[in-house]
Amino acid sequence: MATLLRGDFYDFKDRRKSVCSLRSLLSESGSPTLTPFQEYLQLLLQMKMTTDDQFDNLEKHTQWGIDFVERYNKFVKERSEIELNYAKQIRNLSKKYQPKKNSIQEEENKYSSCRAFLSTLNELNDYAGQHELVAENLTAQIIAELNKYTQDLKTERKSHFHDGRKAQQQIENSWKQLEACKRRFERDCKEADRAQQHFEKLDADINVTKADVEKARQQAQMRHQMASDSKNEYAAYLQKFNQEQNDHYYTTIPSIFQKIQDMEEKRIERLGESMHTFAEVDRTILPIVGKCLDGMTKAAESIEAKGDSKQVVDSYKSGFEPPGDVEFEDYGQAMKKAVSETSLSNSRGETKSEKSSKRPGKLWPFIKKNKLSLKLGSGPEDFSHLPPEQRRKKLQAKIDDINKDIQKEMDQRDALTKMKDVYIKNPQMGDPTSLDPRLSEIAVNVDKLQAEAQKFDGWLAEVEGRLPVKSEPSKRQSVVFETQNNAPVTNNCAQDRESPDGSYTEESSSEPPVKPVDPEFDEFEEEETLPTIGTCKALYPFDGTNEGTISVAEGELLYVIEEDKGDGWTRVRRNEEEEGYVPSSYVEVFLDNNTKGFMTYI
């Protein structure tokens, strides 16, 4: 831009008036030949018109540059919105197909294909988090920066325009003053010529008095002096104007042009940096996206068709032996009809007494009543409507669930016991007796659950072909909880239920109470901080520039104080003062089961 014609490129109020005045001076002479002064005016007119045209072009170009930056910024903003909407839709899709917490979905999780699909959904959720990270980085690194830069660019451009207008106005004013001096010099010269002619005319006339001639001579001298002064003034101001004009076209305007050129080059460079950042934002998430895709591939490769089919066989295996051969019935002989005891069908002519003489218990799983009750979900508590193998699995699963509930109550009891010890040592923290009702309630719950476990253990022993031994406690029975007031707790369980093959009654039994040993427990700290529930290792570096997050380095070990709740973030702690959230896909978590239980039930 500095190589353009020396001049300004801004619009001025008096531009057309100045151009017209130059043209009027050039048109004063009717002669086709121009005087040197008129040639100079013509050159000045051409320079001024050319300069104004260049200013107009550059003004349009710089405005177009600003508009282009704003258009690119709008493009990045729309891309960021697309990434956010895409991530939101991916998260909703993953959440929609996540297994519900019911027995049917839990039953499906035993198949490798279902587990692979669940892993794919989890990886897809992490994949959506990476697109959210792209949108966040685009907003922070490009959109916000370009918005600020655009405002600064407009301010700088306005400043350069103001300087150019000011310089052009100064040269315009100098030109007007030069023109005024020239016209005054021209007028004084004409007046001096007329006065000289008048004096010469009177001096040649013999009829004019000497006083009149002297007066005309003095007037002519005075006019010549005024013309001489105007000439000197015009010459001095012309020299001054030429110097100002030289400074204007060779110093001031080139300097402004150079500033405009630097501003334009900086705008282009800044736009290139933004485009480079636009690509790098996507490039930074490629390793993690690759990890997500590798996880999906690994989940797909973990599917075992034979294992799933074996699960189906084990799930629906009845445990019955195949029926025996059907005996031939010869109606041509007068012989008593006989049917194999293992046959699945009876003759239509079979009498009621013959039906009652059959061995019971072979066909009971296939009675319509049992099928109906199975469909309606109202089967007996001991699962006697199921085949033996299925019944055994159901009873075992029920016992495992009861044991989990017992363990849960025990964990709560241990936590409350520790808390009570702390209250006893530090009364200002709380009243120890306030925990007794809850401890008593837990003791009652444990008794009920243990009785329930013993009952199902008896049914399981029946299915497995063994009777429950009264002298030995059940393998699945937990230790009876003793309350804080050392009151003995008894566990009586009477069973009076008829099984498909007969009935048995188990007498009530009591177990001596076992006093639990209080584990060592440290006092709570005065400052309430979340305890750690495990540790984690950073797989990738994370800046943590947003509020609530924490920066981590690759390979750094941290403490976990809060698990991922489905939003893709895990809360970690570096020391007592530094904690925050990091993306769950950036860390590998190792949870402590005991600590997790303590956190859950305190």
Coordinates of C-alpha atoms in Angstrom, one line a residue, residues 23 66 88 172 222 274 304 353 359 391 413 489 532 554:
R23 CA -10.4 23.4 -12.8
I66 CA -13.1 -6.7 8.8
K88 CA -26.0 -33.8 23.2
E172 CA -6.4 21.7 1.9
M222 CA 2.0 53.2 -3.2
S274 CA -7.3 -19.0 13.8
E304 CA -18.4 -65.3 22.4
S353 CA -57.9 -95.1 40.9
R359 CA -46.0 -91.7 41.5
R391 CA -35.2 -73.7 41.2
R413 CA -23.6 -50.9 61.7
V489 CA -30.4 -61.5 70.2
T532 CA -11.0 -40.7 49.2
E554 CA 0.2 -37.5 32.0

